[in-house]
Coordinates of N, CA, C and O in Angstrom, one line a residue:
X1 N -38.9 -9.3 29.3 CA -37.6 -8.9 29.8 C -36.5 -9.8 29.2 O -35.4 -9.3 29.1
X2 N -36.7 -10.7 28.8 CA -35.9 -11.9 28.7 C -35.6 -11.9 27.0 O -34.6 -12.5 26.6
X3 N -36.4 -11.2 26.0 CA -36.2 -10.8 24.9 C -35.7 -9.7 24.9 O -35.1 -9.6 23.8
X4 N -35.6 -8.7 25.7 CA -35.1 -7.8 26.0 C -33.9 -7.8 26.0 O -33.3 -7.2 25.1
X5 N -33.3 -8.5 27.1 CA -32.2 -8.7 27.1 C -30.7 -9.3 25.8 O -29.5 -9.1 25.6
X6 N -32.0 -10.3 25.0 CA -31.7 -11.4 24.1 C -31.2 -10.4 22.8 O -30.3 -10.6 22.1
X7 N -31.9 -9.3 22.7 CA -31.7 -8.3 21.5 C -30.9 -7.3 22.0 O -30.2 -6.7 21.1
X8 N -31.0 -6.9 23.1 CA -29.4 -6.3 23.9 C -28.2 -7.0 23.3 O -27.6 -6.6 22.3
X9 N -28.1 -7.7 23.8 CA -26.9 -8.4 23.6 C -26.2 -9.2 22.3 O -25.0 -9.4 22.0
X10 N -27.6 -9.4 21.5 CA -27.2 -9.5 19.9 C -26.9 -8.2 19.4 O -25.9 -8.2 18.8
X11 N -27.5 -7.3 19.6 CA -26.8 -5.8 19.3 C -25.5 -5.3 19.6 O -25.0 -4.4 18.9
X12 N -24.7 -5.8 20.7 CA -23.9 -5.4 21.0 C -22.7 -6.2 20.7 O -21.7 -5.6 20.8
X13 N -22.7 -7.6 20.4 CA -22.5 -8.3 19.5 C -22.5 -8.0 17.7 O -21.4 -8.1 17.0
X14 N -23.1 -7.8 17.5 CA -23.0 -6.9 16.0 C -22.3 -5.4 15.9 O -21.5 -5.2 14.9
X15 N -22.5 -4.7 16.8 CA -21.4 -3.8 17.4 C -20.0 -4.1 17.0 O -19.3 -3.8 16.1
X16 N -19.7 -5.3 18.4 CA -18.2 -5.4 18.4 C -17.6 -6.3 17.2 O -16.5 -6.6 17.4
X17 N -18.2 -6.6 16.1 CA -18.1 -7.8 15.7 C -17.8 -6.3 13.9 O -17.1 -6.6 13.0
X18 N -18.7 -4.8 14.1 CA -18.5 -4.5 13.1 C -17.4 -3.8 13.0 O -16.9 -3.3 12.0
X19 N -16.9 -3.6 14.7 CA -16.0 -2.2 14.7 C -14.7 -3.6 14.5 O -13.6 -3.1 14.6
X20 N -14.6 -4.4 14.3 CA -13.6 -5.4 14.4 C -13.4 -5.5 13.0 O -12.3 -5.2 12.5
X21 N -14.2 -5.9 12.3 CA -13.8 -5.7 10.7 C -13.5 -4.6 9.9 O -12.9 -4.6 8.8
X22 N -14.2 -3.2 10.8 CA -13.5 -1.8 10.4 C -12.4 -1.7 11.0 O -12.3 -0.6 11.3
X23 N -11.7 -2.2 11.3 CA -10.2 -1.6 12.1 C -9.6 -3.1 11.7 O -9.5 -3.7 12.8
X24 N -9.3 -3.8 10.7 CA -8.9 -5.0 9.9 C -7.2 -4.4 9.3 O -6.3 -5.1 9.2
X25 N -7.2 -3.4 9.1 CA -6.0 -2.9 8.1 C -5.0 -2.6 9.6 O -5.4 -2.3 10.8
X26 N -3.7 -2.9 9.2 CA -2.5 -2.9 10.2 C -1.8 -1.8 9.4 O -1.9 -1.5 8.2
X27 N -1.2 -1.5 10.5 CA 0.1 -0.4 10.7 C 1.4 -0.9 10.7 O 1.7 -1.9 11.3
X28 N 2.3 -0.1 10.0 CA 4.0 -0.5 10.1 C 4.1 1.1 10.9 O 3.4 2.1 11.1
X29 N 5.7 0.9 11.3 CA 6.4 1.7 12.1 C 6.5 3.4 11.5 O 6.7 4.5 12.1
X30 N 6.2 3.0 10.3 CA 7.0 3.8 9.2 C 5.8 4.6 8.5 O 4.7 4.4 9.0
X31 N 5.9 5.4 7.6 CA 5.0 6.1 7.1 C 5.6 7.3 6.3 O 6.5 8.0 6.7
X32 N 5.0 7.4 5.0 CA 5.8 9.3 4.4 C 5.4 9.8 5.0 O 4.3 9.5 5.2
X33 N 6.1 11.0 6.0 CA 5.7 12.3 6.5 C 4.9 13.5 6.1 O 4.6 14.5 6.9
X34 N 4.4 13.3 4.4 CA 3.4 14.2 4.4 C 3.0 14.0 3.0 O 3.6 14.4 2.0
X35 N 1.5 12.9 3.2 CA 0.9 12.4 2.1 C 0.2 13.3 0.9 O 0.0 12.9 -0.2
X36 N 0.0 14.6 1.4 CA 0.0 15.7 0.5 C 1.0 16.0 -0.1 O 0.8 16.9 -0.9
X37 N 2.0 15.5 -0.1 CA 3.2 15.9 -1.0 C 4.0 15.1 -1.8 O 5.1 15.5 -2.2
X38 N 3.6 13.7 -2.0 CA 3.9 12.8 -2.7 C 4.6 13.2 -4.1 O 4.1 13.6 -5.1
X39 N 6.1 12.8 -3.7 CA 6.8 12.6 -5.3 C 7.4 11.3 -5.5 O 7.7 10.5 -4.5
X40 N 7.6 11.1 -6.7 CA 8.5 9.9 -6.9 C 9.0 10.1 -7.8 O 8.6 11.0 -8.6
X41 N 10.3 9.0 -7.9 CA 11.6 9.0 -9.1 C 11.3 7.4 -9.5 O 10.9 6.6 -8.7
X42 N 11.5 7.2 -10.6 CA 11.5 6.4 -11.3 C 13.0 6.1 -11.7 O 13.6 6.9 -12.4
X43 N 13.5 5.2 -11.4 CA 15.4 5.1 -11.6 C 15.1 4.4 -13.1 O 14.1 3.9 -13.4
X44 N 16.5 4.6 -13.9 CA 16.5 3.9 -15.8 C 16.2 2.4 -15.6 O 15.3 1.8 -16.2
X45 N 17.1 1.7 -14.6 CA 17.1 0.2 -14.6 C 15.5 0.0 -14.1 O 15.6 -1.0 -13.4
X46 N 14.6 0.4 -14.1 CA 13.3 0.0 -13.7 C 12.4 -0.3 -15.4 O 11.3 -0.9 -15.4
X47 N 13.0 0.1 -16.3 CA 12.7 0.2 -17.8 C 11.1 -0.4 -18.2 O 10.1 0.3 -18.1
X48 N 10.9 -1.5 -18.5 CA 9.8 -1.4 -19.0 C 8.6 -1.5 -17.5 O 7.3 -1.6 -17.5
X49 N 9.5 -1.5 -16.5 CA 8.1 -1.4 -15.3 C 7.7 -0.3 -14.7 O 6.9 -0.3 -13.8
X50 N 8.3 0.9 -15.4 CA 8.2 2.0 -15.6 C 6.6 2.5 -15.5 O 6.3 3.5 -14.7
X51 N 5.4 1.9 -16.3 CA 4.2 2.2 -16.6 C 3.3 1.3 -14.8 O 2.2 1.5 -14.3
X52 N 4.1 0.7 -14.5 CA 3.7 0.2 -13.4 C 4.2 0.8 -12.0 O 3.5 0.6 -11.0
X53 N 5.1 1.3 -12.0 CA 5.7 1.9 -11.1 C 4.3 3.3 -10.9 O 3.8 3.5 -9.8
X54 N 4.0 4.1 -12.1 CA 3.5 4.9 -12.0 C 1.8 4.9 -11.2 O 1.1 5.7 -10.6
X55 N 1.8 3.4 -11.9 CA 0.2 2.9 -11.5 C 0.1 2.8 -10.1 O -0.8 3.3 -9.6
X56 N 1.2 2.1 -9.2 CA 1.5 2.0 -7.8 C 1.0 3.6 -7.4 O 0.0 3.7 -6.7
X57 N 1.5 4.7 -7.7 CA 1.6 5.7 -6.6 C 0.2 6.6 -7.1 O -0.5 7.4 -6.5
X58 N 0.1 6.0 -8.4 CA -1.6 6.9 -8.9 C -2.8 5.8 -7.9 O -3.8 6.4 -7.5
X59 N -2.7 4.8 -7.8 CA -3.2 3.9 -7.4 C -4.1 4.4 -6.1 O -5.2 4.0 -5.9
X60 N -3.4 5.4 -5.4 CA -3.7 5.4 -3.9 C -3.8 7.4 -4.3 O -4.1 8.0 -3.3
X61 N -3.7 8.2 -5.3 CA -4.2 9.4 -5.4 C -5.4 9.6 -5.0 O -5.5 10.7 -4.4
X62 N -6.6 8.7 -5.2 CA -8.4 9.3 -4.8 C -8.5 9.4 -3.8 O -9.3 10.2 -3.4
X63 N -7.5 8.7 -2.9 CA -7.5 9.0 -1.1 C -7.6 10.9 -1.0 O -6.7 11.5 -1.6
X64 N -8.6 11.7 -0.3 CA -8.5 13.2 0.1 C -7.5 13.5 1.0 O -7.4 14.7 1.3
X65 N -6.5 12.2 1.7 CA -5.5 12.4 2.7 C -4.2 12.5 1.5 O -3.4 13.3 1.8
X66 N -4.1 11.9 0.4 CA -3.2 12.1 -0.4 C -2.9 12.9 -1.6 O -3.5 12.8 -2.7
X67 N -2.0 13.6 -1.5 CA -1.7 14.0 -3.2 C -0.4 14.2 -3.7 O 0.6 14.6 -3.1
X68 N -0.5 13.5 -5.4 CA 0.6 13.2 -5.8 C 1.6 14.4 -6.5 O 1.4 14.5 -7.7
X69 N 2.2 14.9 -6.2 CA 3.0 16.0 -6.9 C 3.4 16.2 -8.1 O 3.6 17.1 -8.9
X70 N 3.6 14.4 -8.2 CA 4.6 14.1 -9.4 C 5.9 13.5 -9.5 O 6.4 13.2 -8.4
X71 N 6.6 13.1 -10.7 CA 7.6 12.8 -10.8 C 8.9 13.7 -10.7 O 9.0 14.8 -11.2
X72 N 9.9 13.3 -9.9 CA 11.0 13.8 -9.4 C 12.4 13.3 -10.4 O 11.9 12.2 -10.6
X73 N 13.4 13.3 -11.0 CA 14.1 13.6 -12.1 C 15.7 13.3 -11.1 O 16.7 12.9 -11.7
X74 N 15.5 13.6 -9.7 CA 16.9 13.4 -9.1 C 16.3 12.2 -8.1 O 15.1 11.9 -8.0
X75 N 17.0 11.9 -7.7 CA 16.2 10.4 -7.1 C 16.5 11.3 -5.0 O 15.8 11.0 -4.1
X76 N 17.6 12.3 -5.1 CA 17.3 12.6 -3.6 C 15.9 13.7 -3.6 O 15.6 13.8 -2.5
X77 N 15.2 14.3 -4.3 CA 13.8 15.1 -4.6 C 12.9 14.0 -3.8 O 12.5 14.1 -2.6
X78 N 12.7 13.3 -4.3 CA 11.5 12.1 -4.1 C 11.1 11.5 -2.7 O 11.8 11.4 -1.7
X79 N 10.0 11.2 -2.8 CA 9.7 10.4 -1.5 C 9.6 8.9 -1.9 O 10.0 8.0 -1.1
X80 N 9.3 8.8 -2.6 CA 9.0 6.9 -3.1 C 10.3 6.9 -4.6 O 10.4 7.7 -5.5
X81 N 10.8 6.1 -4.4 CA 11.6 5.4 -5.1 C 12.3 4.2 -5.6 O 13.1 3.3 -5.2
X82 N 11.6 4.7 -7.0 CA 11.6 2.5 -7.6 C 12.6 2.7 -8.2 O 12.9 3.8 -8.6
X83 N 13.4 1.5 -8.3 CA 14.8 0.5 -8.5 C 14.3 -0.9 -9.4 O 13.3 -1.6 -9.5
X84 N 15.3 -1.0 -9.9 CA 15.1 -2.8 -10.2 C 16.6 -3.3 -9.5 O 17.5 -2.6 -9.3
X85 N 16.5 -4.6 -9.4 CA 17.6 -5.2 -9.5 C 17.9 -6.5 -9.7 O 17.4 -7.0 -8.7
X86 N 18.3 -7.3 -10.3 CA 18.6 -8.7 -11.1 C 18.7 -9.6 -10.2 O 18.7 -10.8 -10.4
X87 N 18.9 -9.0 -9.1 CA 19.2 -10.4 -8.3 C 17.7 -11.1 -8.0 O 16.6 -10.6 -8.1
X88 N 18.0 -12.6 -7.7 CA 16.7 -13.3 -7.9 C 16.0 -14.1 -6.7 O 16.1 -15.3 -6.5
X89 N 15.2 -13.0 -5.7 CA 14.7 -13.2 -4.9 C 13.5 -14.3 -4.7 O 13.2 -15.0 -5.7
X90 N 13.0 -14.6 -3.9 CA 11.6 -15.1 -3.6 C 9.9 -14.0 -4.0 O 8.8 -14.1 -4.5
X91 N 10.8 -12.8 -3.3 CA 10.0 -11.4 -3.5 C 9.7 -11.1 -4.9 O 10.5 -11.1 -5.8
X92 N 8.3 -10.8 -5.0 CA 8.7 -9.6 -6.6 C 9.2 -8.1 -6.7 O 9.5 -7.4 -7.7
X93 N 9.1 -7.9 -5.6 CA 9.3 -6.3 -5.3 C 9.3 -6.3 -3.5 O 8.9 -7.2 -2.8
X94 N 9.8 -4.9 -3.2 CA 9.8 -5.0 -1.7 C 10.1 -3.6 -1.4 O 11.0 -3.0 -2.0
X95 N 9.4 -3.2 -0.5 CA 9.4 -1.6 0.2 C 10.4 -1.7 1.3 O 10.3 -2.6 2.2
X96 N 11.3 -0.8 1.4 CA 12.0 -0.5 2.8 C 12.2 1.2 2.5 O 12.5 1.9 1.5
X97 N 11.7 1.6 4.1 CA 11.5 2.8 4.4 C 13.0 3.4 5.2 O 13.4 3.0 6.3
X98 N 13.6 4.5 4.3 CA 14.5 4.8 5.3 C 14.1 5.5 6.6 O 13.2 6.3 6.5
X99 N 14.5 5.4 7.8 CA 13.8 6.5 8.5 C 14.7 7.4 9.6 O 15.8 7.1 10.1
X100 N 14.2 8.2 9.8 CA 14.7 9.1 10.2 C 13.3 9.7 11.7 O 12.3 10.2 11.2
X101 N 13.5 9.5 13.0 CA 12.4 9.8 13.6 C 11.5 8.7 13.7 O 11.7 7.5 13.7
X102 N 10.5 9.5 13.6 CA 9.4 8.3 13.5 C 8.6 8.0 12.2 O 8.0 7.0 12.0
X103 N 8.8 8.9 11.6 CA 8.2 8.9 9.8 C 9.4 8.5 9.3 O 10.5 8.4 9.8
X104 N 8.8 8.2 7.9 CA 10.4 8.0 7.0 C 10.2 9.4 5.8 O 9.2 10.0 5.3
X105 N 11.7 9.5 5.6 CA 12.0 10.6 4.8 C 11.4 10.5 3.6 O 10.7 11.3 3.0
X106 N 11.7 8.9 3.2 CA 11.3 8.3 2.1 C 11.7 7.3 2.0 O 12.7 6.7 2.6
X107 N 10.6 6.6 0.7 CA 11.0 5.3 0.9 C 11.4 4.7 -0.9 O 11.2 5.2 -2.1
X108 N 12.2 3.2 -0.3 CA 12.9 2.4 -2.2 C 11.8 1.4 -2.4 O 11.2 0.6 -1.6
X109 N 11.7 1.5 -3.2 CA 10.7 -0.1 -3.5 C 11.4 -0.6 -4.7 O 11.8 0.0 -5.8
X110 N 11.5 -1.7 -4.3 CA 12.8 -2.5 -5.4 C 11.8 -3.6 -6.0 O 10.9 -4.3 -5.5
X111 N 12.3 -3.5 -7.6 CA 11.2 -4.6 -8.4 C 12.6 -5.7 -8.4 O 13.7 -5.1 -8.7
X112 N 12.5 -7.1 -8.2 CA 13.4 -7.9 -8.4 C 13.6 -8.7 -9.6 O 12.6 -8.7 -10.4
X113 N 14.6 -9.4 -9.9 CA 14.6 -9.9 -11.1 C 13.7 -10.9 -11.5 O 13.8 -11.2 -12.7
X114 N 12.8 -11.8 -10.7 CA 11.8 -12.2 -11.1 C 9.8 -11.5 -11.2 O 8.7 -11.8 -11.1
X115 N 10.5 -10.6 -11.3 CA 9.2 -9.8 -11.4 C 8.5 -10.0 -12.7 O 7.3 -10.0 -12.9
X116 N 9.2 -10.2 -13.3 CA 9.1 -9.9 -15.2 C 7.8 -11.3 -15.2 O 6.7 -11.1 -15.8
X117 N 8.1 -12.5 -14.7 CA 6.6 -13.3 -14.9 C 5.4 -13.3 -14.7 O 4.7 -14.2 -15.0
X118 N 4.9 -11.6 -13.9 CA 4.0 -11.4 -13.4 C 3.3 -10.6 -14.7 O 3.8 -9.8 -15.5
X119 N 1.5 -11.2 -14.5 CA 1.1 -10.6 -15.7 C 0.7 -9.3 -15.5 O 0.6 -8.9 -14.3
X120 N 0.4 -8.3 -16.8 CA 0.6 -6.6 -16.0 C -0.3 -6.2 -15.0 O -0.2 -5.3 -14.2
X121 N -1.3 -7.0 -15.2 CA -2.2 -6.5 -13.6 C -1.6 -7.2 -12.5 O -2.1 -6.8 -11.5
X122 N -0.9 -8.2 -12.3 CA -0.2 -8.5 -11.3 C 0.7 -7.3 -10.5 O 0.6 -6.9 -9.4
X123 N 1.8 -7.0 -11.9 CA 2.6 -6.1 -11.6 C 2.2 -4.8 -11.2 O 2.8 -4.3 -10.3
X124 N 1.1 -4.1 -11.8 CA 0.6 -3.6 -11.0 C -0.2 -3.3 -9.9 O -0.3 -2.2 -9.5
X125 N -1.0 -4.4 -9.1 CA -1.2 -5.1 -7.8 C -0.2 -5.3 -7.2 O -0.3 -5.2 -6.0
X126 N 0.8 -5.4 -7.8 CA 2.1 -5.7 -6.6 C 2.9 -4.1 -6.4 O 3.6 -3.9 -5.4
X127 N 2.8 -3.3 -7.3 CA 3.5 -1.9 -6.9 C 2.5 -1.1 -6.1 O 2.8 -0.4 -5.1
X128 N 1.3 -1.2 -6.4 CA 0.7 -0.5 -5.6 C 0.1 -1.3 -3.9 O -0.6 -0.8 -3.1
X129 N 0.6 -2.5 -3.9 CA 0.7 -2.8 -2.7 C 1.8 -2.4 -1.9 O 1.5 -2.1 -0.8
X130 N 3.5 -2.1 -2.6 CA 3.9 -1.6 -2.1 C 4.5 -0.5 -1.8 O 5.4 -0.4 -1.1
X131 N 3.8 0.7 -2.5 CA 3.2 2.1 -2.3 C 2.7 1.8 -0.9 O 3.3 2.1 0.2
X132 N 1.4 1.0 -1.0 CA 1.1 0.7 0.2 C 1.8 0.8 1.5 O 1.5 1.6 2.4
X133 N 2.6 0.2 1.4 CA 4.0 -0.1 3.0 C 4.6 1.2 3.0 O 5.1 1.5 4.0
X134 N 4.7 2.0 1.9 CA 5.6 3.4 1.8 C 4.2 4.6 2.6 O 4.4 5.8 2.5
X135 N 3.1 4.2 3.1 CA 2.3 5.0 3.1 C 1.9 4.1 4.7 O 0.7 4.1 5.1
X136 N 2.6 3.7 5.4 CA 2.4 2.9 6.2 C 1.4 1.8 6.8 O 1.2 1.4 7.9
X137 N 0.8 1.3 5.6 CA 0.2 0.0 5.9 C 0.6 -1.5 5.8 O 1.3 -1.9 4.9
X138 N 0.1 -2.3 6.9 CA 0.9 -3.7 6.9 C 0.4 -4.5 6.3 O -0.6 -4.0 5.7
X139 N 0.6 -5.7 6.3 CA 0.1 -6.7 5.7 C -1.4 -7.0 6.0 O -1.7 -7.1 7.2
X140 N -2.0 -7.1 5.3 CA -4.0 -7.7 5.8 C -4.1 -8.9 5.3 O -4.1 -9.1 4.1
X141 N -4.3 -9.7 6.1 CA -4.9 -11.6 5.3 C -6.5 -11.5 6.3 O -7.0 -12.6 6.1
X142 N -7.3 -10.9 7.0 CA -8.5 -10.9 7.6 C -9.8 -10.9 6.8 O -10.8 -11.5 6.9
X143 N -9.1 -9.5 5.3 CA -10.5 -8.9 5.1 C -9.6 -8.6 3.5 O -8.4 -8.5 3.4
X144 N -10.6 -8.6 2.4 CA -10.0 -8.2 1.4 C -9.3 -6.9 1.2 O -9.8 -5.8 1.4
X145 N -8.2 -7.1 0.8 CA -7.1 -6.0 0.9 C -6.5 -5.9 -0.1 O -6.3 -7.0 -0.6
X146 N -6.0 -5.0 -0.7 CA -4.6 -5.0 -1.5 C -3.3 -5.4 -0.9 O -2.5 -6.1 -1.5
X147 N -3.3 -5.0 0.0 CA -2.6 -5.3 1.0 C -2.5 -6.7 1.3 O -1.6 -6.8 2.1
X148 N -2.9 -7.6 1.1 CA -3.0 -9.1 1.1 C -1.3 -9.6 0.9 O -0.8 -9.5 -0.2
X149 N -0.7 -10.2 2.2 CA 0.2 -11.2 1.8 C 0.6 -12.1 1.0 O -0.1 -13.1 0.7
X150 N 1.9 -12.1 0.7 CA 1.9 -13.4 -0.6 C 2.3 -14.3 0.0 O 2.9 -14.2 1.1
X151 N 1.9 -15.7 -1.1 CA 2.0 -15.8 -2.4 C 0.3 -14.9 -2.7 O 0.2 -14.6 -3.9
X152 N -0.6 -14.6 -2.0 CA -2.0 -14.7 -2.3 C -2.1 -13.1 -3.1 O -1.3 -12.2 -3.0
X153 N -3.1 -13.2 -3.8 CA -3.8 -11.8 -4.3 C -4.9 -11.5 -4.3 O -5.8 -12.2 -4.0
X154 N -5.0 -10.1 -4.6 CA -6.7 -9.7 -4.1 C -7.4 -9.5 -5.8 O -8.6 -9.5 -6.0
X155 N -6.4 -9.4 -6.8 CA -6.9 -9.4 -8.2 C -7.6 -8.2 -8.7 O -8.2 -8.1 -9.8
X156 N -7.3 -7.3 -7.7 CA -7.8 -6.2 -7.9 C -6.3 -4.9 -8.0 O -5.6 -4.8 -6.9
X157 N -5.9 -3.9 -9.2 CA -5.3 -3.2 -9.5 C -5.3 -1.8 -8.3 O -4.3 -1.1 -8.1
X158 N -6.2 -1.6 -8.0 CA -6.7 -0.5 -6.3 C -6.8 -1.0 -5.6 O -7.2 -2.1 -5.5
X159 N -6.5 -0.1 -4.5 CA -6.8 -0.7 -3.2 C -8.7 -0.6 -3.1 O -9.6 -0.2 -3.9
X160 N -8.7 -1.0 -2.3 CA -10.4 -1.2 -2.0 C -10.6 -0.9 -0.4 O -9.7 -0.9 0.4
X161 N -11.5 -0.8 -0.2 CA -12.4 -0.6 1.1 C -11.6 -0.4 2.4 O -11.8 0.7 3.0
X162 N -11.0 -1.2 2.9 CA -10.4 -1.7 3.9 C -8.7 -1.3 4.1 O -8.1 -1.5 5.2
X163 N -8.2 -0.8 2.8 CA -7.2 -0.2 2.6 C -7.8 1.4 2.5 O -7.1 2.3 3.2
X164 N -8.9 1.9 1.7 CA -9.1 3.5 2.2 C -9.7 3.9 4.1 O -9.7 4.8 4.9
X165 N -10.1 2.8 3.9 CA -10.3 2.7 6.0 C -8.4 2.7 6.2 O -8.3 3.9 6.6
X166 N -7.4 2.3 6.2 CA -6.3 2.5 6.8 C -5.4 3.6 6.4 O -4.4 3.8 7.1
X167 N -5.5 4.2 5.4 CA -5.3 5.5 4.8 C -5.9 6.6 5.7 O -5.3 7.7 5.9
X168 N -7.3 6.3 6.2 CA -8.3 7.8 6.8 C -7.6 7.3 8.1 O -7.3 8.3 8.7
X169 N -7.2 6.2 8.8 CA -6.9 6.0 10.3 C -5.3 6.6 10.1 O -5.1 7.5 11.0
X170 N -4.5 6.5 9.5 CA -3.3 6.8 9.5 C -2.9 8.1 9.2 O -1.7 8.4 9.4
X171 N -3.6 8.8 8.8 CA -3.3 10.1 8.6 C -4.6 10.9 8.5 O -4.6 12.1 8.4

């Protein structure tokens, strides 16, 4: 009886211990309103991070909740929309979602003027994290993530595991 119980209870322990590491990826407020329809604009002053900007929104295409439309030419077409700007943050880039409701219409992701030190798999680690936030996921420091807060990195160019677990929960 008494082993009985002993492997009850380790089981159910392994249980809560697995559904806790599957449900690791966080939620923002925000989100595109319809991941099947992904466009983006690419603005001129983004110039040579242009090939990175692209990698950000292809990054998260294998998701079956997403698909990328393509590139948009007017910057009001778009749902994601990269910028640069010279001023010289702490940030290398940063997502803000306009919103409207409870989804956002769309969202800017701004590369800042110290972005340029980042080596190109950085820079692309860092756009497609914040695709990421434009697709409504928060920051993860628990479980390896793309999504990983800085200064830290996951050194990986895709999201991985725990970021396609917050993609299938979110939409």
């Amino acid at each position: 009886m008494k082993k009985k119980f002993v492997f009850s209870s380790l089981l159910v322990i392994v249980c809560l211990l697995t559904t806790i590491s599957a449900q690791a990826y966080g939620f923002l407020g925000n989100k595109v309103p319809n991941p099947k329809g992904i466009t983006y604009y690419i603005g001129s002053s983004v110039g040579s991070w242009n090939t990175d900007a692209r990698h950000g929104v292809f990054a998260w295409d294998p998701a079956p909740e997403i698909v990328i439309y393509g590139q948009k030419y007017t910057k009001s077409q778009a749902t994601i929309r990269f910028e640069y700007s010279s001023t010289d943050t702490n940030d290398y880039a940063t997502e803000v979602s306009e919103c409207r409701c409870s989804t956002s219409d769309y969202s800017n992701i701004t590369f800042w003027g110290d972005f340029g030190p980042l080596s190109d798999d950085r820079e692309k680690e860092t756009t497609a994290h914040e695709v990421g936030h434009s697709l409504g996921l928060a920051h993860e420091d628990d479980v390896p993530s793309i999504m990983v807060s800085g200064p830290e990195w996951l050194d990986s160019i895709y999201p991985v595991s725990d970021d396609w677990s917050g993609i299938r929960a979110r939409y």
